[in-house]
Short mmCIF file of C-alpha atoms and ligand atoms in Angstrom, two decimals:
data_model
loop_
_atom_site.label_atom_id
_atom_site.label_comp_id
_atom_site.label_asym_id
_atom_site.label_seq_id
_atom_site.Cartn_x
_atom_site.Cartn_y
_atom_site.Cartn_z
CA MET N 1 27.25 -22.86 -70.63
CA SER N 2 28.20 -22.06 -74.19
CA LEU N 3 26.56 -23.83 -77.07
CA GLN N 4 26.46 -23.15 -80.76
CA THR N 5 22.83 -22.12 -81.34
CA VAL N 6 21.66 -23.17 -84.79
CA VAL N 7 18.74 -21.40 -86.49
CA TYR N 8 16.55 -23.38 -88.89
CA THR N 9 14.22 -21.16 -90.90
CA LEU N 10 10.93 -22.84 -91.72
CA ASP N 11 7.87 -21.85 -93.70
CA PRO N 12 4.91 -22.98 -91.56
CA ALA N 13 2.90 -23.61 -94.73
CA ALA N 14 5.61 -25.77 -96.34
CA MET N 15 7.94 -27.18 -93.70
CA ASP N 16 11.25 -28.80 -94.55
CA ALA N 17 10.76 -32.27 -93.03
CA GLU N 18 14.51 -32.83 -92.75
CA LEU N 19 14.94 -29.78 -90.47
CA ILE N 20 12.04 -30.94 -88.28
CA ARG N 21 13.70 -34.38 -88.05
CA ARG N 22 17.01 -32.83 -86.99
CA ALA N 23 15.33 -30.68 -84.33
CA ALA N 24 13.35 -33.70 -83.08
CA ALA N 25 16.60 -35.68 -82.80
CA VAL N 26 18.04 -32.89 -80.62
CA ILE N 27 14.97 -33.15 -78.34
CA ARG N 28 15.33 -36.94 -78.09
CA ALA N 29 19.03 -36.58 -77.28
CA GLY N 30 18.20 -34.34 -74.31
CA GLY N 31 18.88 -30.99 -76.01
CA LEU N 32 16.98 -27.70 -76.06
CA VAL N 33 14.97 -26.47 -79.07
CA ALA N 34 13.09 -23.17 -79.21
CA PHE N 35 10.04 -23.34 -81.46
CA PRO N 36 7.09 -21.14 -82.42
CA THR N 37 3.66 -21.79 -81.01
CA GLU N 38 0.61 -19.69 -81.89
CA THR N 39 1.05 -17.76 -78.62
CA VAL N 40 4.78 -17.12 -78.09
CA TYR N 41 8.02 -19.03 -78.76
CA GLY N 42 8.61 -21.91 -76.35
CA LEU N 43 11.90 -23.42 -75.15
CA GLY N 44 11.37 -27.16 -75.48
CA ALA N 45 12.92 -30.28 -73.99
CA ASN N 46 11.80 -33.90 -73.65
CA ALA N 47 9.27 -33.74 -70.80
CA LEU N 48 10.10 -37.34 -69.80
CA ASP N 49 13.83 -36.59 -69.36
CA ALA N 50 14.60 -34.93 -66.01
CA GLY N 51 18.10 -33.90 -67.08
CA ALA N 52 16.86 -32.23 -70.24
CA VAL N 53 14.20 -30.38 -68.26
CA ARG N 54 16.85 -29.12 -65.82
CA GLY N 55 18.61 -27.70 -68.88
CA ILE N 56 15.59 -25.46 -69.55
CA PHE N 57 15.82 -23.97 -66.06
CA ALA N 58 19.57 -23.40 -66.44
CA ALA N 59 19.27 -21.73 -69.87
CA LYS N 60 16.49 -19.42 -68.71
CA GLU N 61 17.91 -18.86 -65.21
CA ARG N 62 14.43 -19.79 -64.07
CA PRO N 63 13.92 -20.73 -60.41
CA ALA N 64 13.31 -24.48 -60.09
CA HIS N 65 10.05 -23.93 -58.20
CA ASP N 66 8.25 -22.52 -61.27
CA PRO N 67 6.53 -25.41 -63.10
CA LEU N 68 6.47 -25.90 -66.89
CA ILE N 69 3.70 -26.49 -69.43
CA ILE N 70 3.77 -29.80 -71.32
CA HIS N 71 2.97 -29.62 -75.02
CA LEU N 72 1.28 -32.50 -76.85
CA ALA N 73 0.69 -33.04 -80.57
CA ASP N 74 -2.79 -34.45 -79.93
CA ALA N 75 -5.39 -34.40 -77.17
CA ALA N 76 -5.45 -38.22 -77.41
CA ASP N 77 -2.00 -38.21 -75.73
CA LEU N 78 -3.36 -36.57 -72.56
CA PRO N 79 -3.34 -39.83 -70.53
CA ARG N 80 0.45 -40.01 -71.11
CA VAL N 81 0.96 -36.95 -68.88
CA ALA N 82 -2.11 -36.61 -66.63
CA ARG N 83 -4.40 -38.90 -64.65
CA ASP N 84 -7.95 -38.74 -63.26
CA ILE N 85 -8.89 -36.66 -66.30
CA PRO N 86 -12.39 -35.26 -65.70
CA PRO N 87 -14.98 -35.27 -68.55
CA LEU N 88 -14.79 -31.48 -68.43
CA ALA N 89 -11.16 -31.64 -69.61
CA SER N 90 -12.18 -33.66 -72.65
CA GLU N 91 -14.98 -31.22 -73.38
CA LEU N 92 -12.64 -28.23 -73.19
CA ALA N 93 -10.01 -30.04 -75.24
CA ALA N 94 -12.56 -30.79 -77.95
CA ARG N 95 -13.55 -27.13 -78.08
CA PHE N 96 -10.21 -25.31 -77.65
CA TRP N 97 -7.40 -27.65 -78.76
CA PRO N 98 -5.29 -27.19 -80.65
CA GLY N 99 -5.13 -23.68 -79.21
CA PRO N 100 -4.03 -21.29 -76.45
CA LEU N 101 -5.64 -23.05 -73.47
CA THR N 102 -3.52 -24.80 -70.82
CA LEU N 103 -5.27 -27.20 -68.44
CA VAL N 104 -3.95 -27.98 -64.96
CA LEU N 105 -4.71 -31.60 -64.06
CA PRO N 106 -3.40 -34.27 -61.68
CA ARG N 107 0.13 -35.25 -62.70
CA GLY N 108 0.72 -38.53 -64.55
CA GLU N 109 3.32 -40.93 -63.18
CA ALA N 110 5.70 -40.66 -66.14
CA ILE N 111 6.27 -36.95 -65.56
CA PRO N 112 9.44 -36.11 -63.62
CA ALA N 113 9.14 -33.80 -60.62
CA GLU N 114 11.38 -31.26 -62.41
CA VAL N 115 8.54 -30.43 -64.83
CA THR N 116 5.95 -29.74 -62.14
CA ALA N 117 8.34 -28.23 -59.59
CA GLY N 118 7.59 -31.18 -57.35
CA GLY N 119 3.84 -30.47 -57.44
CA ALA N 120 1.04 -33.00 -57.77
CA THR N 121 -0.47 -31.26 -60.80
CA VAL N 122 0.66 -30.84 -64.38
CA ALA N 123 -0.09 -28.07 -66.89
CA VAL N 124 -0.71 -29.27 -70.45
CA ARG N 125 -1.82 -27.98 -73.82
CA VAL N 126 -1.93 -28.83 -77.54
CA PRO N 127 -0.48 -25.85 -79.44
CA ALA N 128 -2.08 -24.79 -82.73
CA HIS N 129 1.14 -23.98 -84.61
CA PRO N 130 2.02 -26.44 -87.40
CA ILE N 131 5.76 -26.28 -86.59
CA ALA N 132 5.14 -27.00 -82.90
CA ARG N 133 2.94 -29.97 -83.67
CA ALA N 134 5.29 -31.36 -86.31
CA LEU N 135 8.20 -31.11 -83.87
CA ILE N 136 6.32 -32.86 -81.04
CA ARG N 137 5.11 -35.58 -83.40
CA ALA N 138 8.57 -36.18 -84.84
CA ALA N 139 10.15 -36.26 -81.38
CA GLY N 140 7.59 -38.84 -80.29
CA VAL N 141 7.62 -37.50 -76.71
CA PRO N 142 5.70 -34.77 -74.87
CA ILE N 143 7.67 -31.52 -74.88
CA ALA N 144 7.97 -29.37 -71.76
CA ALA N 145 8.32 -25.72 -72.76
CA PRO N 146 8.15 -22.40 -70.97
CA SER N 147 8.29 -19.20 -72.97
CA ALA N 148 11.76 -18.90 -74.58
CA ASN N 149 12.99 -15.83 -72.70
CA ARG N 150 15.27 -15.25 -69.74
CA PHE N 151 13.26 -15.47 -66.53
CA GLY N 152 11.26 -12.33 -65.78
CA ARG N 153 11.66 -10.81 -69.26
CA LEU N 154 9.07 -10.34 -72.01
CA SER N 155 8.00 -13.47 -73.84
CA PRO N 156 9.40 -13.76 -77.38
CA THR N 157 7.09 -13.42 -80.36
CA ARG N 158 9.89 -13.63 -82.98
CA ALA N 159 12.97 -15.84 -83.37
CA ALA N 160 15.17 -12.75 -83.00
CA ASP N 161 13.68 -12.16 -79.53
CA VAL N 162 14.65 -15.72 -78.56
CA LEU N 163 18.21 -15.21 -79.77
CA ALA N 164 18.49 -11.89 -77.93
CA ASP N 165 17.86 -13.72 -74.64
CA LEU N 166 19.18 -17.25 -75.21
CA GLU N 167 21.78 -17.38 -78.01
CA GLY N 168 24.67 -19.61 -76.94
CA ARG N 169 22.52 -21.26 -74.27
CA ILE N 170 20.31 -23.52 -76.39
CA ASP N 171 20.89 -25.90 -79.30
CA VAL N 172 18.34 -24.93 -81.94
CA VAL N 173 15.86 -22.17 -82.77
CA LEU N 174 13.14 -22.99 -85.29
CA ASP N 175 12.30 -19.66 -86.93
CA GLY N 176 8.71 -19.79 -88.16
CA GLY N 177 8.14 -16.03 -88.30
CA PRO N 178 6.15 -13.92 -85.83
CA THR N 179 3.54 -15.64 -83.68
CA THR N 180 -0.13 -14.90 -84.29
CA VAL N 181 -1.75 -14.68 -80.85
CA GLY N 182 1.19 -12.86 -79.26
CA LEU N 183 0.31 -13.48 -75.60
CA GLU N 184 0.69 -16.71 -73.67
CA SER N 185 -2.04 -19.30 -73.22
CA THR N 186 -4.83 -19.09 -70.66
CA VAL N 187 -3.95 -21.35 -67.71
CA LEU N 188 -7.11 -22.98 -66.33
CA SER N 189 -6.96 -25.19 -63.25
CA LEU N 190 -9.38 -28.12 -63.30
CA VAL N 191 -8.20 -29.31 -59.90
CA GLY N 192 -11.05 -28.23 -57.67
CA THR N 193 -13.32 -25.42 -58.87
CA PRO N 194 -12.28 -24.38 -62.40
CA THR N 195 -10.15 -21.26 -61.95
CA ILE N 196 -8.26 -19.11 -64.42
CA LEU N 197 -4.73 -18.90 -62.97
CA ARG N 198 -3.43 -16.79 -65.85
CA PRO N 199 -5.66 -15.03 -68.41
CA GLY N 200 -4.40 -15.54 -71.97
CA GLY N 201 -5.25 -16.32 -75.56
CA VAL N 202 -8.62 -17.96 -74.81
CA SER N 203 -10.91 -15.35 -73.28
CA ARG N 204 -12.80 -15.74 -70.03
CA GLU N 205 -16.02 -15.23 -72.01
CA ALA N 206 -15.19 -18.14 -74.34
CA LEU N 207 -14.58 -20.42 -71.34
CA GLU N 208 -17.73 -19.22 -69.62
CA ALA N 209 -19.80 -20.14 -72.68
CA ILE N 210 -18.99 -23.73 -71.72
CA LEU N 211 -18.34 -23.61 -67.99
CA GLY N 212 -20.68 -20.89 -66.76
CA PRO N 213 -19.12 -18.27 -64.45
CA VAL N 214 -15.38 -18.92 -63.99
CA ALA N 215 -13.26 -17.55 -61.16
CA VAL N 216 -10.13 -15.59 -62.06
CA TRP N 217 -7.33 -15.97 -59.55
CA GLU N 218 -6.59 -12.53 -58.10
CA ARG N 219 -2.92 -11.65 -58.24
CA SER N 220 -2.34 -9.88 -54.94
CA PRO N 221 0.64 -10.05 -52.59
CA GLN N 222 -1.59 -11.94 -50.11
CA ALA N 223 -2.71 -14.45 -52.73
CA LEU N 224 0.92 -14.96 -53.80
CA GLU N 225 1.91 -15.84 -50.26
CA ALA N 226 -0.88 -18.39 -50.15
CA LEU N 227 0.38 -19.96 -53.38
CA PRO N 228 4.18 -20.13 -53.13
CA GLU N 229 4.39 -23.09 -55.51
CA SER N 230 3.25 -21.13 -58.55
CA PRO N 231 5.63 -18.20 -58.77
CA GLY N 232 5.05 -18.03 -62.52
CA LEU N 233 2.18 -15.99 -61.22
CA LEU N 234 4.64 -13.51 -59.70
CA LEU N 235 3.67 -9.88 -59.85
CA GLN N 236 6.90 -8.63 -61.46
CA HIS N 237 7.21 -10.64 -64.64
CA TYR N 238 7.03 -10.07 -68.38
CA ALA N 239 8.90 -6.82 -67.83
CA PRO N 240 10.63 -4.50 -70.27
CA ARG N 241 13.92 -2.96 -69.07
CA ALA N 242 12.47 0.53 -68.61
CA PRO N 243 10.10 1.04 -65.67
CA LEU N 244 6.53 0.90 -66.92
CA LEU N 245 3.49 2.72 -65.54
CA LEU N 246 0.00 1.55 -66.48
CA TYR N 247 -2.84 4.08 -66.71
CA GLN N 248 -6.47 2.98 -66.48
CA GLY N 249 -9.61 5.05 -66.95
CA ALA N 250 -12.05 6.62 -69.41
CA PRO N 251 -10.40 7.64 -72.73
CA ALA N 252 -10.46 11.45 -72.41
CA ALA N 253 -9.15 11.50 -68.85
CA LEU N 254 -6.64 8.76 -69.67
CA ARG N 255 -5.17 10.76 -72.57
CA ALA N 256 -5.07 13.99 -70.60
CA THR N 257 -3.18 12.29 -67.78
CA LEU N 258 -0.80 10.47 -70.12
CA LEU N 259 0.00 13.72 -71.89
CA ALA N 260 0.59 15.62 -68.66
CA GLU N 261 2.75 12.84 -67.22
CA ALA N 262 4.73 12.50 -70.44
CA ARG N 263 5.48 16.24 -70.42
CA ARG N 264 6.49 16.08 -66.79
CA TYR N 265 9.00 13.28 -67.43
CA GLN N 266 10.28 15.07 -70.51
CA GLN N 267 10.95 18.18 -68.43
CA GLU N 268 13.02 16.03 -66.10
CA ASN N 269 14.98 14.91 -69.18
CA VAL N 270 13.63 11.38 -69.05
CA ARG N 271 13.07 9.87 -72.50
CA VAL N 272 9.38 8.96 -72.57
CA GLY N 273 8.04 5.91 -74.39
CA LEU N 274 4.28 5.75 -74.89
CA LEU N 275 2.36 2.56 -75.52
CA LEU N 276 -0.85 3.77 -77.12
CA ALA N 277 -3.96 2.71 -78.99
CA ALA N 278 -4.38 3.89 -82.58
CA GLU N 279 -7.22 6.14 -81.37
CA ASP N 280 -4.83 8.03 -79.05
CA VAL N 281 -2.30 9.05 -81.66
CA PRO N 282 -3.88 12.34 -82.86
CA PHE N 283 -3.75 13.62 -79.27
CA PHE N 284 0.00 13.06 -79.05
CA ALA N 285 1.14 14.65 -82.30
CA ASP N 286 3.97 17.15 -82.67
CA GLU N 287 6.01 16.33 -79.60
CA GLU N 288 9.19 14.39 -79.05
CA TRP N 289 7.79 11.15 -77.74
CA LEU N 290 8.73 7.63 -78.60
CA ILE N 291 5.38 6.16 -79.59
CA GLU N 292 4.43 2.55 -80.17
CA VAL N 293 0.89 1.82 -81.27
CA ALA N 294 -0.21 -1.67 -80.26
CA GLY N 295 -3.45 -1.48 -82.27
CA SER N 296 -7.00 -0.19 -82.10
CA VAL N 297 -9.12 -0.53 -78.96
CA ALA N 298 -11.70 -2.06 -81.29
CA ASP N 299 -9.28 -4.82 -82.34
CA LEU N 300 -7.72 -6.42 -79.28
CA GLU N 301 -6.43 -9.40 -81.25
CA THR N 302 -4.03 -7.05 -82.99
CA VAL N 303 -3.12 -5.37 -79.71
CA ALA N 304 -2.32 -8.78 -78.17
CA ARG N 305 -0.26 -9.82 -81.19
CA GLN N 306 1.85 -6.64 -81.17
CA LEU N 307 2.07 -5.92 -77.43
CA PHE N 308 5.39 -7.56 -76.55
CA ALA N 309 7.13 -6.42 -79.73
CA ALA N 310 5.93 -2.87 -79.02
CA LEU N 311 7.39 -2.97 -75.51
CA ARG N 312 10.65 -4.40 -76.82
CA ALA N 313 10.76 -1.62 -79.42
CA LEU N 314 10.39 1.07 -76.73
CA ASP N 315 13.25 -0.53 -74.80
CA ALA N 316 15.39 -0.71 -77.92
CA ALA N 317 14.69 2.95 -78.74
CA GLY N 318 16.05 3.92 -75.34
CA ALA N 319 12.93 4.82 -73.37
CA GLY N 320 13.78 5.79 -69.80
CA VAL N 321 10.20 5.26 -68.74
CA ILE N 322 7.22 3.63 -70.48
CA LEU N 323 3.73 5.05 -70.00
CA ALA N 324 1.15 2.51 -71.15
CA ARG N 325 -2.59 2.77 -71.60
CA ASP N 326 -4.98 0.08 -70.46
CA PHE N 327 -7.28 -1.77 -72.89
CA GLY N 328 -10.11 -2.80 -70.56
CA VAL N 329 -11.08 -6.31 -69.48
CA ALA N 330 -13.41 -7.51 -72.23
CA GLY N 331 -12.15 -10.48 -74.28
CA LEU N 332 -8.35 -10.39 -74.70
CA GLY N 333 -8.31 -7.13 -72.70
CA LEU N 334 -8.10 -9.14 -69.49
CA ALA N 335 -4.86 -10.87 -70.59
CA ILE N 336 -3.44 -7.61 -71.95
CA ARG N 337 -4.16 -5.91 -68.62
CA ASP N 338 -2.59 -8.85 -66.75
CA ARG N 339 0.68 -8.59 -68.71
CA LEU N 340 0.83 -4.79 -68.46
CA THR N 341 0.06 -4.91 -64.73
CA ARG N 342 2.90 -7.36 -64.22
CA ALA N 343 5.23 -5.28 -66.40
CA ALA N 344 4.25 -2.34 -64.20
CA GLY N 345 5.16 -4.31 -61.08
CA GLY N 346 2.22 -2.74 -59.30
CA ARG N 347 2.65 0.81 -60.70
CA VAL N 348 -0.98 1.05 -61.85
CA ILE N 349 -2.61 4.48 -61.88
CA GLU N 350 -6.40 4.82 -61.83
CA VAL N 351 -7.30 8.00 -63.70
CA THR N 352 -10.55 9.55 -62.60
CA ALA N 353 -12.34 11.98 -64.88
CA PRO N 354 -12.95 15.52 -63.57
CA ALA N 355 -16.64 16.02 -62.75
CA ASP N 356 -17.32 18.20 -65.79
CA GLU N 357 -15.82 15.76 -68.26
CA VAL N 358 -17.46 12.32 -67.98
O1 TXA O 1 1.41 -19.89 -74.34
C1 TXA O 1 2.07 -20.42 -73.44
O2 TXA O 1 1.56 -20.86 -72.42
C2 TXA O 1 3.59 -20.52 -73.64
C3 TXA O 1 3.85 -21.42 -74.85
C4 TXA O 1 5.31 -21.68 -75.05
O3 TXA O 1 3.12 -22.60 -74.73
N1 TXA O 1 4.22 -21.04 -72.48
C5 TXA O 1 4.36 -20.33 -71.34
O4 TXA O 1 5.05 -21.00 -70.36
O5 TXA O 1 3.93 -19.20 -71.20
P1 TXA O 1 5.61 -20.28 -69.06
O6 TXA O 1 6.41 -21.31 -68.37
O7 TXA O 1 6.29 -19.04 -69.42
O8 TXA O 1 4.33 -20.02 -68.20
C6 TXA O 1 3.63 -21.14 -67.66
C7 TXA O 1 2.73 -20.69 -66.56
C8 TXA O 1 3.50 -20.20 -65.37
O9 TXA O 1 2.79 -19.10 -64.84
C9 TXA O 1 3.48 -21.40 -64.42
O10 TXA O 1 3.61 -21.01 -63.06
C10 TXA O 1 2.12 -21.98 -64.72
O11 TXA O 1 1.97 -21.81 -66.12
N2 TXA O 1 2.07 -23.41 -64.41
C11 TXA O 1 2.77 -24.40 -64.96
N3 TXA O 1 2.47 -25.59 -64.39
C12 TXA O 1 1.54 -25.32 -63.45
C13 TXA O 1 0.82 -26.12 -62.53
N4 TXA O 1 1.03 -27.44 -62.45
N5 TXA O 1 -0.06 -25.51 -61.70
C14 TXA O 1 -0.26 -24.17 -61.78
N6 TXA O 1 0.39 -23.36 -62.64
C15 TXA O 1 1.28 -23.93 -63.46
MG1 MG O 2 7.13 -17.28 -69.33
#
């Protein structure tokens, strides 16, 4: 597989219609186009073309049993891809689309089995990014798109991240600058009891304002065995190259443990990368760490936006191990914790404060 990957640079506020037309023609011809959404960059193909969809799996080296999200330009197109759409779906669409919410619904007949990994349900969303919507509209077909990274790696938030993983494997990259949300969409199943399958850009609290209490699917080895058809929910996923350890706990104890662990690794001549909050930085001054600050604990939108780029930066700087702090579970914290837990592949350390410190 060796293609010439073409990059079209677009200003989201003033798009060159000719470049959108060319990219849309590539989609209609069965090719692969990476494009920005508000969450992360997606790798798109015509969702109605089984061969094109197989191309996505080949380019990403993604196992065929991991289903894709279908992207629409408008909620009005939902009946093209799903059936038996409950009123609740329309209500959620009216509130959250365009935006980072993916709904899992019964699969429409036009959708090839390749998209849904043979399953009876389909995942669908209307992205909020002007380039994404212009591309889908110009193509005139729903676009199936996973995140535009090699399978198991961090999702791309910049065109350069896409090229690092997929150059020579896809036809076009639309470069619309860095994405604004920075983490993938929330995946909400509306088949049976509404359940969050993957926390993401729409918070649990925002969904609960409409739905009342919403279950969050627990990612445990047991739960994974019970759900073999959704391995996108795999534990080890969204991973930087360096092993990552996630530390959870109250701030003072968390910092003390991070500092002690960082020194211990350093003594073993392991280059330590720290993923910190802005509030942590004064405690880590004057030593030879690689530090990436994702943002303030008081501003989780910024943390979400910068998280993947920060992890990529620690990899690029040569970290031998990454020690990351947790950001809680309120609002976007839940999605941030989900991604860091997966990057940690289960290496999550609960820090308990000494009795005199609380
Ligand atoms: O923000 C996003 O969701 C980005 C942008 C490009 O839209 N896309 C994305 O796609 O993150 P991907 O393929 O990397 O993750 C899709 C997730 C996977 O965990 C997959 O298993 C799950 O959605 N999924 C897809 N179809 C499903 C279905 N029918 N039932 C349950 N889960 C599904
Ligand atoms: Mg992905």
